[in-house]
């Protein structure tokens, strides 16, 4: 056996151009290459292989055999010779592994690799490829040892050794610690295990590989929930026995995404708990990814599924606005009314709103007390006035007109158009603190500056889109044609896909005729959540998206907050670096 023994029959129906095996391929139609190695017993470092045996099978029929001794280029330990019968003299005329690899890699092309204790054999093969400059094809791998642990009970076999399984399945070839004999025995073990998989509803190679992994009993028991779902973009909803939504998600391929919840890759504890309570999965097909993302947000906002963490309570957004009356102050509120004309938001939490408010207080002399002030009656001043942090409108040290010019007008201007005065004041304060080596205080002001910029940039982007009564946009679809979206006042009112080779205008006209009516409203998000409008903005701002029609111009202030994006990025990056340094 010093020379390669390579026998392969014609592989009818095998397409060499596919490169990978479809996980949905039935087991009876899957081509397997069952491989076994003999080694010198060391670690997988690119050498150490003394023999390769491989058998190619499909549908119970043997298609080819590859068997060869391999010169490892190193002495064989005596205990390996005793175990395998392979001597140093047998290996001297054998080819080295770099000469064997090309034939072996061709042999396993477009097949599922099978081995008993596969990590060991695959580890040696990958290391050999890496050492000698061959690309490892990364085939799908099925481990018969792992599969036996899932299929056979302790009452049937005491352990999962190859010899034990060969005796249990009465294989035609008994394992002898020689590569080809062990590979042939593994073929019969594989067929015996596949015969047992039918009772576990495992019918495809993808199911078999996942079944062999460490999936939980709940995942195995609920695997049928992923059956019959469409391979299309859309939203999926896990529902409980009482039809209550437990979890809502979105994907470009609903069937594939839902199937992943029942694989070993899914390790989240809360999802395992959700699967235990789920009784069915509902799919809502969508025209394209944007519609799917928007529907997901709306469903989460409407039902607040217990296992969704984000976007559950859009109504909990808060705003920062100027109060009415003389000497206005900043107030964190749950909503804004049509009479409000100076506000900032929405913020996802009260903490982020208060951080932005602190930034404005650092930059402009807005009062921070909560007293209701009168133009006639004087109220005692607080400590901030004594420290020079407040112009003391409570004691009428400043006129309403002067207060409006120095404190109120900068806030209005910053939120509606230009935050330059506020930014300059905060940067100057950071510079003073840093010059005095008060770096921690400077970092606090920097965080407040980032909060102000983040909120103003976000609101001005939202306002720019929500002011447009109707906007139609198109994006090339992956399979030809166009993805179409109709947006009204920042809300997705209609979506569709025009077929390939057909002008998209008729499809757009049909979408417009059936689209949701969206009235104008007050504020940056009058008819949708901030997350929805931001998803639409991200879709519209992609390079491949084309604006088809607009009822009015889409514009942002020339001297708006967007021009400070680079500064915002630097501030956030510095804060992130500081946090990672503190944690380390």
Coordinates of C-alpha atoms in Angstrom, one line a residue:
X1 CA 0.0 0.0 0.0
X2 CA 2.9 2.3 -0.6
X3 CA 1.3 3.7 -3.7
X4 CA -2.1 5.4 -3.8
X5 CA -5.0 3.1 -4.5
X6 CA -7.7 5.4 -6.1
X7 CA -10.9 3.9 -7.5
X8 CA -13.9 6.1 -8.3
X9 CA -17.0 5.3 -10.3
X10 CA -18.9 7.8 -12.4
X11 CA -20.9 10.2 -10.1
X12 CA -24.1 10.7 -12.0
X13 CA -25.9 13.9 -11.2
X14 CA -23.1 15.4 -9.1
X15 CA -22.5 19.1 -10.1
X16 CA -18.9 20.0 -9.4
X17 CA -19.6 23.7 -9.7
X18 CA -21.9 23.9 -6.6
X19 CA -19.0 24.0 -4.1
X20 CA -21.2 23.4 -1.1
X21 CA -23.8 20.9 -0.1
X22 CA -27.4 22.3 0.3
X23 CA -28.4 21.7 4.0
X24 CA -31.9 20.9 2.7
X25 CA -30.6 17.9 0.6
X26 CA -32.3 14.6 1.7
X27 CA -30.0 12.1 3.4
X28 CA -30.6 9.5 0.7
X29 CA -29.4 11.9 -2.0
X30 CA -26.4 13.2 0.0
X31 CA -22.9 12.2 -1.1
X32 CA -20.7 11.3 2.0
X33 CA -17.0 10.8 2.2
X34 CA -16.2 8.7 5.3
X35 CA -12.6 9.3 6.3
X36 CA -10.3 7.8 8.9
X37 CA -6.7 8.7 9.7
X38 CA -3.9 6.9 11.4
X39 CA -1.3 9.2 13.0
X40 CA 1.8 9.2 15.1
X41 CA -0.3 10.3 18.0
X42 CA 1.0 13.9 18.4
X43 CA -0.9 17.2 18.1
X44 CA -2.2 18.4 14.7
X45 CA 0.7 20.5 13.6
X46 CA 0.6 19.9 9.8
X47 CA 2.3 16.5 9.9
X48 CA 2.0 13.2 11.8
X49 CA -0.4 11.5 9.4
X50 CA 0.6 7.9 8.6
X51 CA -2.4 6.6 6.7
X52 CA -5.6 7.9 5.1
X53 CA -8.6 5.8 4.2
X54 CA -11.7 7.3 2.6
X55 CA -14.9 5.8 1.2
X56 CA -17.4 7.8 -0.9
X57 CA -21.0 6.7 -0.7
X58 CA -24.4 7.9 -1.7
X59 CA -27.8 6.2 -1.1
X60 CA -26.1 3.2 0.4
X61 CA -24.0 2.6 -2.7
X62 CA -20.2 2.8 -2.7
X63 CA -18.9 5.3 -5.3
X64 CA -15.2 5.5 -4.7
X65 CA -12.3 4.6 -2.4
X66 CA -9.1 6.4 -1.6
X67 CA -6.5 4.7 0.5
X68 CA -2.8 5.4 1.0
X69 CA 0.0 5.2 3.5
X70 CA 1.7 8.5 4.2
X71 CA 5.3 9.2 5.1
X72 CA 5.1 11.5 8.2
X73 CA 8.7 12.5 8.0
X74 CA 9.3 11.5 11.6
X75 CA 9.8 8.3 13.6
X76 CA 6.7 6.3 14.6
X77 CA 6.4 5.7 18.3
X78 CA 6.6 2.0 19.2
X79 CA 3.1 2.0 20.8
X80 CA 1.6 3.2 17.5
X81 CA 3.3 0.4 15.7
X82 CA 1.9 -2.1 18.2
X83 CA -1.6 -0.5 17.9
X84 CA -1.8 -0.2 14.1
X85 CA 0.8 -2.7 12.8
X86 CA 2.3 0.2 10.7
X87 CA 6.1 0.1 10.8
X88 CA 8.7 2.6 9.8
X89 CA 9.8 0.3 6.9
X90 CA 6.2 0.4 5.5
X91 CA 6.2 4.2 5.4
X92 CA 9.6 4.9 3.9
X93 CA 8.4 4.4 0.2
X94 CA 5.0 6.2 0.9
X95 CA 4.3 9.7 -0.5
X96 CA 4.5 12.6 1.9
X97 CA 1.2 14.4 2.9
X98 CA 1.8 17.3 0.5
X99 CA 1.6 14.8 -2.4
X100 CA -1.5 13.1 -1.1
X101 CA -3.5 16.2 -0.3
X102 CA -4.4 17.2 -3.9
X103 CA -6.0 13.8 -4.6
X104 CA -7.7 13.8 -1.3
X105 CA -9.2 17.3 -1.6
X106 CA -10.5 16.4 -5.1
X107 CA -12.0 13.3 -3.6
X108 CA -14.0 15.1 -0.9
X109 CA -15.2 17.9 -3.3
X110 CA -18.9 18.6 -3.0
X111 CA -19.5 15.9 -0.4
X112 CA -20.2 15.8 3.3
X113 CA -17.2 14.7 5.3
X114 CA -17.9 12.0 7.9
X115 CA -15.6 10.7 10.6
X116 CA -15.8 9.1 14.0
X117 CA -14.6 11.7 16.5
X118 CA -14.5 14.1 13.5
X119 CA -12.7 17.0 15.3
X120 CA -9.5 14.8 15.6
X121 CA -9.4 13.8 11.9
X122 CA -10.5 17.2 10.6
X123 CA -7.9 19.0 12.8
X124 CA -5.1 17.0 11.3
X125 CA -6.3 17.6 7.7
X126 CA -6.8 21.3 8.2
X127 CA -3.4 21.7 9.8
X128 CA -1.8 19.8 6.9
X129 CA -3.5 22.0 4.4
X130 CA -2.4 25.2 6.2
X131 CA 1.2 24.0 6.5
X132 CA 1.5 23.1 2.8
X133 CA -0.4 25.9 1.3
X134 CA -3.7 24.2 0.3
X135 CA -7.0 25.8 0.8
X136 CA -9.2 23.8 3.2
X137 CA -12.6 23.5 1.4
X138 CA -14.5 23.8 4.7
X139 CA -17.0 21.0 3.9
X140 CA -20.0 20.2 6.0
X141 CA -18.9 17.6 8.6
X142 CA -20.9 14.9 10.3
X143 CA -19.5 13.2 13.4
X144 CA -20.8 9.7 13.8
X145 CA -19.6 9.6 17.5
X146 CA -21.7 12.7 18.3
X147 CA -24.6 11.4 16.3
X148 CA -24.5 8.1 18.2
X149 CA -24.7 10.0 21.5
X150 CA -28.0 11.5 20.4
X151 CA -29.5 8.4 18.8
X152 CA -28.4 5.4 21.0
X153 CA -29.1 5.0 24.7
X154 CA -26.9 3.6 27.3
X155 CA -29.1 0.5 27.4
X156 CA -28.2 -0.2 23.8
X157 CA -24.5 0.5 23.9
X158 CA -22.2 1.1 26.9
X159 CA -20.1 3.6 25.0
X160 CA -19.7 5.2 21.6
X161 CA -16.4 3.8 20.5
X162 CA -16.2 2.7 16.9
X163 CA -15.6 -1.0 17.9
X164 CA -18.6 -1.0 20.1
X165 CA -20.8 0.6 17.5
X166 CA -19.5 -1.8 14.8
X167 CA -20.4 -4.7 16.9
X168 CA -23.9 -3.3 17.6
X169 CA -24.7 -2.7 14.0
X170 CA -22.9 -5.9 12.8
X171 CA -20.8 -4.1 10.2
X172 CA -19.4 -6.1 7.3
X173 CA -15.9 -4.8 8.1
X174 CA -14.5 -4.7 11.7
X175 CA -12.3 -1.8 12.8
X176 CA -8.6 -2.8 13.0
X177 CA -6.9 0.5 13.7
X178 CA -6.1 0.7 10.0
X179 CA -7.5 3.6 8.1
X180 CA -9.4 1.9 5.3
X181 CA -10.9 -0.8 7.5
X182 CA -12.0 1.8 10.1
X183 CA -13.5 4.0 7.3
X184 CA -15.5 1.1 5.9
X185 CA -16.7 0.2 9.4
X186 CA -17.7 3.8 9.9
X187 CA -19.7 3.7 6.6
X188 CA -21.9 0.8 8.0
X189 CA -22.2 2.6 11.4
X190 CA -23.3 5.8 9.5
X191 CA -26.0 3.8 7.6
X192 CA -27.2 2.3 10.8
X193 CA -27.5 5.7 12.5
X194 CA -29.3 7.2 9.5
X195 CA -31.9 4.4 9.7
X196 CA -32.6 5.5 13.3
X197 CA -33.0 9.2 12.4
X198 CA -36.4 8.9 10.8
X199 CA -38.0 8.5 14.2
X200 CA -36.6 11.8 15.2
X201 CA -38.0 13.6 12.1
X202 CA -34.4 14.1 10.7
X203 CA -34.5 13.8 7.0
X204 CA -32.0 16.2 5.5
X205 CA -28.2 16.5 5.9
X206 CA -28.6 19.9 7.6
X207 CA -31.0 18.4 10.1
X208 CA -28.6 15.5 10.8
X209 CA -25.6 17.8 11.4
X210 CA -27.7 20.0 13.8
X211 CA -29.2 16.9 15.5
X212 CA -25.6 15.7 16.2
X213 CA -24.7 18.9 17.9
X214 CA -25.6 19.8 21.5
X215 CA -29.1 21.1 21.0
X216 CA -31.4 21.1 23.9
X217 CA -34.4 18.6 24.2
X218 CA -36.7 21.6 23.9
X219 CA -35.1 22.6 20.6
X220 CA -35.3 19.0 19.3
X221 CA -39.0 18.7 20.4
X222 CA -40.1 22.0 18.9
X223 CA -38.1 21.7 15.7
X224 CA -41.4 21.1 13.8
X225 CA -42.4 24.7 14.4
X226 CA -39.9 25.7 11.6
X227 CA -41.7 23.5 9.0
X228 CA -43.7 25.0 6.1
X229 CA -42.4 28.6 6.5
X230 CA -41.7 30.6 3.4
X231 CA -38.2 31.3 2.1
X232 CA -39.0 35.0 1.6
X233 CA -38.4 38.3 3.4
X234 CA -40.8 39.1 6.2
X235 CA -41.7 38.9 9.9
X236 CA -42.0 35.8 12.0
X237 CA -44.0 35.7 15.3
X238 CA -43.5 33.0 17.9
X239 CA -46.9 32.5 19.6
X240 CA -47.9 30.8 22.9
X241 CA -50.8 28.4 23.3
X242 CA -53.2 31.3 24.0
X243 CA -52.0 33.0 20.7
X244 CA -50.1 35.6 22.7
X245 CA -47.0 36.9 20.8
X246 CA -43.8 35.8 22.6
X247 CA -41.2 37.0 20.2
X248 CA -41.1 39.0 16.9
X249 CA -38.2 38.9 14.5
X250 CA -37.4 39.7 10.9
X251 CA -35.3 38.1 8.2
X252 CA -34.7 38.1 4.5
X253 CA -35.4 34.4 4.6
X254 CA -38.0 33.5 7.2
X255 CA -37.6 29.7 6.9
X256 CA -33.8 29.7 7.3
X257 CA -33.9 32.2 10.2
X258 CA -36.6 30.4 12.2
X259 CA -34.8 27.0 11.6
X260 CA -31.6 28.5 13.2
X261 CA -33.5 28.8 16.5
X262 CA -33.5 25.0 16.8
X263 CA -29.7 24.6 16.2
X264 CA -26.7 24.4 18.5
X265 CA -25.8 28.0 17.4
X266 CA -28.7 29.4 19.4
X267 CA -27.5 29.6 23.0
X268 CA -29.4 32.5 24.5
X269 CA -31.1 31.6 27.7
X270 CA -34.2 33.8 27.2
X271 CA -34.7 32.3 23.7
X272 CA -34.6 28.8 25.2
X273 CA -37.3 29.8 27.6
X274 CA -39.3 31.3 24.8
X275 CA -39.1 28.2 22.7
X276 CA -40.4 26.1 25.6
X277 CA -43.5 28.3 25.7
X278 CA -44.0 28.6 21.9
X279 CA -46.7 26.5 20.2
X280 CA -46.6 27.9 16.7
X281 CA -44.8 30.3 14.4
X282 CA -46.7 32.8 12.2
X283 CA -45.0 34.2 9.1
X284 CA -45.9 37.5 7.5
X285 CA -44.3 37.8 4.0
X286 CA -43.2 41.3 3.0
X287 CA -42.2 42.9 -0.3
X288 CA -38.7 43.6 0.8
X289 CA -36.4 44.1 3.9
X290 CA -37.6 47.6 4.6
X291 CA -41.2 46.6 4.9
X292 CA -40.2 43.7 7.1
X293 CA -38.2 45.9 9.5
X294 CA -41.0 48.4 9.8
X295 CA -43.7 45.7 10.4
X296 CA -41.4 44.2 13.0
X297 CA -41.2 47.5 14.8
X298 CA -44.9 48.1 14.7
X299 CA -45.7 44.6 16.0
X300 CA -43.3 44.9 18.8
X301 CA -44.6 48.3 19.7
X302 CA -48.3 47.1 19.6
X303 CA -47.9 43.8 21.5
X304 CA -44.7 44.3 23.6
X305 CA -43.7 40.6 23.3
X306 CA -42.0 39.5 26.6
X307 CA -38.9 38.1 24.9
X308 CA -38.1 41.1 22.7
X309 CA -35.7 43.5 24.4
X310 CA -35.6 46.5 22.0
X311 CA -38.3 48.8 20.6
X312 CA -40.9 47.4 22.9
X313 CA -42.3 50.7 24.3
X314 CA -42.0 53.5 21.7
X315 CA -44.5 55.5 23.8
X316 CA -41.9 55.8 26.6
X317 CA -39.8 58.2 24.6
X318 CA -39.2 61.5 26.4
X319 CA -38.6 65.1 25.2
X320 CA -36.7 68.1 26.4
X321 CA -38.7 71.3 26.0
X322 CA -38.9 74.9 27.2
X323 CA -41.7 75.6 29.6
X324 CA -44.2 78.4 29.0
X325 CA -44.4 81.6 30.9
X326 CA -41.7 84.1 31.9
X327 CA -38.2 82.9 32.3
X328 CA -38.6 79.4 30.7
X329 CA -36.6 76.5 31.9
X330 CA -35.9 73.0 30.4
X331 CA -38.3 70.2 31.4
X332 CA -38.3 66.5 30.6
X333 CA -41.8 65.5 29.4
X334 CA -43.5 62.5 27.9
X335 CA -44.8 64.2 24.8
X336 CA -45.1 67.5 23.0
X337 CA -48.2 69.3 22.0
X338 CA -48.9 71.4 18.8
X339 CA -48.4 74.6 20.9
X340 CA -44.8 73.6 21.8
X341 CA -42.3 75.3 19.5
X342 CA -39.0 74.8 21.3
X343 CA -38.1 71.2 22.1
X344 CA -35.5 68.4 21.5
X345 CA -36.0 64.7 21.1
X346 CA -37.2 62.1 21.2
X347 CA -34.9 60.5 23.7
X348 CA -35.0 56.8 24.4
X349 CA -34.6 57.4 28.2
X350 CA -34.9 60.1 30.8
X351 CA -31.2 59.7 31.6
X352 CA -30.2 60.6 28.1
X353 CA -32.5 63.6 28.1
X354 CA -31.2 64.8 31.4
X355 CA -27.6 64.5 30.1
X356 CA -28.4 66.7 27.1
X357 CA -30.1 69.2 29.5
X358 CA -27.0 69.3 31.6
X359 CA -25.1 70.2 28.4
X360 CA -27.3 73.1 27.7
X361 CA -27.0 74.3 31.3
X362 CA -23.2 74.2 30.9
X363 CA -23.4 76.3 27.7
X364 CA -26.2 78.8 28.3
X365 CA -27.6 80.5 31.5
X366 CA -30.9 78.7 31.6
X367 CA -32.4 78.5 35.1
X368 CA -32.5 75.1 36.7
X369 CA -34.9 75.7 39.5
X370 CA -38.5 74.4 39.3
X371 CA -40.2 77.4 40.9
X372 CA -43.0 79.2 39.0
X373 CA -41.6 82.6 38.6
X374 CA -43.5 85.9 38.4
X375 CA -42.6 89.2 36.8
X376 CA -44.0 90.9 39.9
X377 CA -42.9 88.9 42.8
X378 CA -39.3 88.2 43.8
X379 CA -38.3 84.6 44.8
X380 CA -35.2 84.0 46.9
X381 CA -32.2 82.9 44.8
X382 CA -30.6 79.4 45.1
X383 CA -27.0 78.5 45.4
X384 CA -26.5 78.4 41.7
X385 CA -27.0 82.2 41.6
X386 CA -24.4 82.7 44.3
X387 CA -21.9 80.5 42.3
X388 CA -22.5 82.5 39.1
X389 CA -24.2 79.5 37.4
X390 CA -27.6 81.3 37.0
X391 CA -28.5 84.9 36.2
X392 CA -31.0 84.8 39.0
X393 CA -34.3 85.7 37.1
X394 CA -36.0 84.8 40.4
X395 CA -34.7 88.0 41.9
X396 CA -35.2 89.9 38.7
X397 CA -31.5 90.5 38.2
X398 CA -32.1 89.9 34.5
X399 CA -34.9 91.2 32.3
X400 CA -37.1 88.8 30.4
X401 CA -35.8 90.2 27.1
X402 CA -32.2 89.7 28.1
X403 CA -32.9 86.2 29.5
X404 CA -34.6 85.3 26.2
X405 CA -31.6 86.5 24.2
X406 CA -28.9 84.9 26.3
X407 CA -30.6 81.7 27.4
X408 CA -33.7 80.8 25.4
X409 CA -32.7 81.9 21.9
X410 CA -29.5 79.6 21.8
X411 CA -31.6 76.6 22.7
X412 CA -34.2 77.4 20.0
X413 CA -31.5 78.0 17.5
X414 CA -29.6 74.8 18.4
X415 CA -32.6 72.6 18.1
X416 CA -34.1 74.1 14.9
X417 CA -30.9 74.9 13.0
X418 CA -27.5 75.9 14.2
X419 CA -26.0 74.5 17.5
X420 CA -22.7 76.4 17.0
X421 CA -23.0 78.7 20.0
X422 CA -23.7 75.8 22.3
X423 CA -20.9 73.7 20.8
X424 CA -18.4 76.5 21.1
X425 CA -19.3 77.1 24.8
X426 CA -19.0 73.5 25.7
X427 CA -15.7 73.1 23.8
X428 CA -14.3 76.2 25.6
X429 CA -15.3 74.7 28.9
X430 CA -13.6 71.4 28.1
X431 CA -10.5 73.2 27.1
X432 CA -10.4 75.2 30.4
X433 CA -10.9 72.0 32.5
X434 CA -8.3 70.1 30.5
X435 CA -5.8 73.0 30.9
X436 CA -6.4 72.8 34.7
X437 CA -5.8 69.0 34.5
X438 CA -9.3 68.4 35.7
X439 CA -9.7 65.6 33.2
X440 CA -12.6 63.7 34.8
X441 CA -14.7 66.9 34.8
X442 CA -13.7 67.5 31.2
X443 CA -14.9 64.0 30.3
X444 CA -18.2 64.7 31.9
X445 CA -18.7 67.9 29.8
X446 CA -17.6 65.9 26.7
X447 CA -20.3 63.3 27.4
X448 CA -22.8 66.2 27.7
X449 CA -21.6 67.7 24.4
X450 CA -22.1 64.3 22.7
X451 CA -25.6 64.0 24.1
X452 CA -26.5 67.4 22.7
X453 CA -25.1 66.7 19.3
X454 CA -26.6 63.2 19.1
X455 CA -30.1 64.6 19.9
X456 CA -29.9 67.6 17.6
X457 CA -28.5 65.6 14.6
X458 CA -31.2 63.0 15.1
X459 CA -34.1 65.4 15.4
X460 CA -33.1 67.4 12.4
X461 CA -32.8 64.3 10.2
X462 CA -36.2 63.1 11.4
X463 CA -37.8 66.6 10.7
X464 CA -36.4 66.7 7.2
X465 CA -38.1 63.5 6.2
X466 CA -41.4 63.9 8.2
X467 CA -42.1 67.3 6.5
X468 CA -42.4 65.6 3.1
X469 CA -46.0 64.8 2.4
X470 CA -45.1 62.0 0.0
X471 CA -41.8 60.4 -1.2
X472 CA -41.4 57.5 -3.6
X473 CA -38.1 55.7 -3.8
X474 CA -36.8 52.6 -5.6
X475 CA -33.9 50.2 -5.0
X476 CA -32.6 47.4 -7.3
X477 CA -33.9 44.0 -6.1
X478 CA -31.5 41.2 -5.7
X479 CA -33.3 39.0 -8.2
X480 CA -34.1 41.8 -10.7
X481 CA -36.8 44.4 -10.7
X482 CA -37.1 47.2 -8.2
X483 CA -37.9 47.4 -4.5
X484 CA -40.4 50.3 -4.1
X485 CA -41.3 52.3 -1.0
X486 CA -43.9 55.0 -0.6
X487 CA -43.2 57.2 2.4
X488 CA -45.7 59.8 3.8
X489 CA -44.7 62.2 6.6
X490 CA -41.9 59.9 7.8
X491 CA -44.1 56.8 7.8
X492 CA -44.0 53.8 5.4
X493 CA -47.3 54.0 3.7
X494 CA -46.8 51.3 1.0
X495 CA -44.3 48.9 -0.4
X496 CA -43.9 46.5 -3.3
X497 CA -41.6 44.9 -5.9
X498 CA -41.8 45.4 -9.6
X499 CA -41.0 42.3 -11.7
X500 CA -37.8 42.0 -13.7
X501 CA -38.1 43.4 -17.2
X502 CA -41.2 45.4 -16.4
X503 CA -41.3 49.2 -16.0
X504 CA -41.9 50.0 -12.3
X505 CA -44.3 52.8 -12.9
X506 CA -47.5 50.6 -13.0
X507 CA -46.4 48.9 -9.7
X508 CA -45.7 52.3 -8.1
X509 CA -49.2 53.5 -9.2
X510 CA -50.8 50.4 -7.6
X511 CA -48.9 51.0 -4.4
X512 CA -50.0 54.6 -4.3
X513 CA -53.6 53.7 -4.9
X514 CA -53.6 51.3 -2.0
X515 CA -51.2 53.1 0.4
X516 CA -52.1 54.2 3.9
X517 CA -53.4 57.7 4.3
X518 CA -51.0 59.6 6.6
X519 CA -52.1 63.1 7.7
X520 CA -49.5 65.8 8.6
X521 CA -48.7 66.4 12.3
X522 CA -46.5 68.2 14.7
X523 CA -43.0 67.4 15.6
X524 CA -40.3 65.2 14.0
X525 CA -42.2 62.0 14.3
X526 CA -45.9 62.9 13.9
X527 CA -47.1 59.5 12.5
X528 CA -44.4 56.9 13.3
X529 CA -41.9 55.9 15.9
X530 CA -38.5 57.4 15.7
X531 CA -37.1 53.9 15.0
X532 CA -39.3 53.5 12.0
X533 CA -38.4 56.8 10.5
X534 CA -34.8 56.1 11.1
X535 CA -35.0 52.7 9.3
X536 CA -36.6 54.5 6.4
X537 CA -33.8 57.1 6.4
X538 CA -31.2 54.4 6.4
X539 CA -32.8 52.7 3.4
X540 CA -33.2 56.0 1.5
X541 CA -29.6 57.0 2.2
X542 CA -28.1 53.9 0.6
X543 CA -26.1 54.6 -2.5
X544 CA -28.2 52.3 -4.7
X545 CA -31.5 53.8 -3.7
X546 CA -33.1 56.2 -6.1
X547 CA -35.6 59.0 -5.3
X548 CA -38.4 58.7 -7.8
X549 CA -40.9 61.4 -6.8
X550 CA -41.2 63.9 -3.9
X551 CA -44.1 66.3 -3.1
X552 CA -41.5 68.8 -1.8
X553 CA -37.8 69.2 -1.4
X554 CA -35.9 67.1 1.1
X555 CA -33.4 69.4 2.8
X556 CA -31.6 70.0 6.1
X557 CA -30.5 73.4 7.5
X558 CA -27.3 74.6 5.8
X559 CA -25.7 75.4 9.1
X560 CA -27.4 72.5 10.9
X561 CA -26.2 70.0 13.4
X562 CA -25.2 67.5 10.7
X563 CA -22.0 69.3 10.1
X564 CA -20.8 68.3 13.6
X565 CA -21.0 64.6 12.9
X566 CA -17.2 64.2 12.9
X567 CA -17.0 66.0 16.2
X568 CA -19.8 63.7 17.6
X569 CA -17.9 60.6 16.3
X570 CA -14.7 61.8 18.0
X571 CA -16.5 62.5 21.3
X572 CA -18.2 59.1 21.3
X573 CA -15.0 57.3 20.4
X574 CA -13.1 59.1 23.2
X575 CA -15.8 58.1 25.7
X576 CA -15.8 54.5 24.5
X577 CA -12.0 54.3 24.8
X578 CA -12.2 55.8 28.3
X579 CA -14.8 53.2 29.4
X580 CA -12.8 50.3 28.0
X581 CA -9.7 51.6 29.8
X582 CA -11.5 51.9 33.1
X583 CA -12.9 48.4 32.8
X584 CA -9.5 46.9 32.0

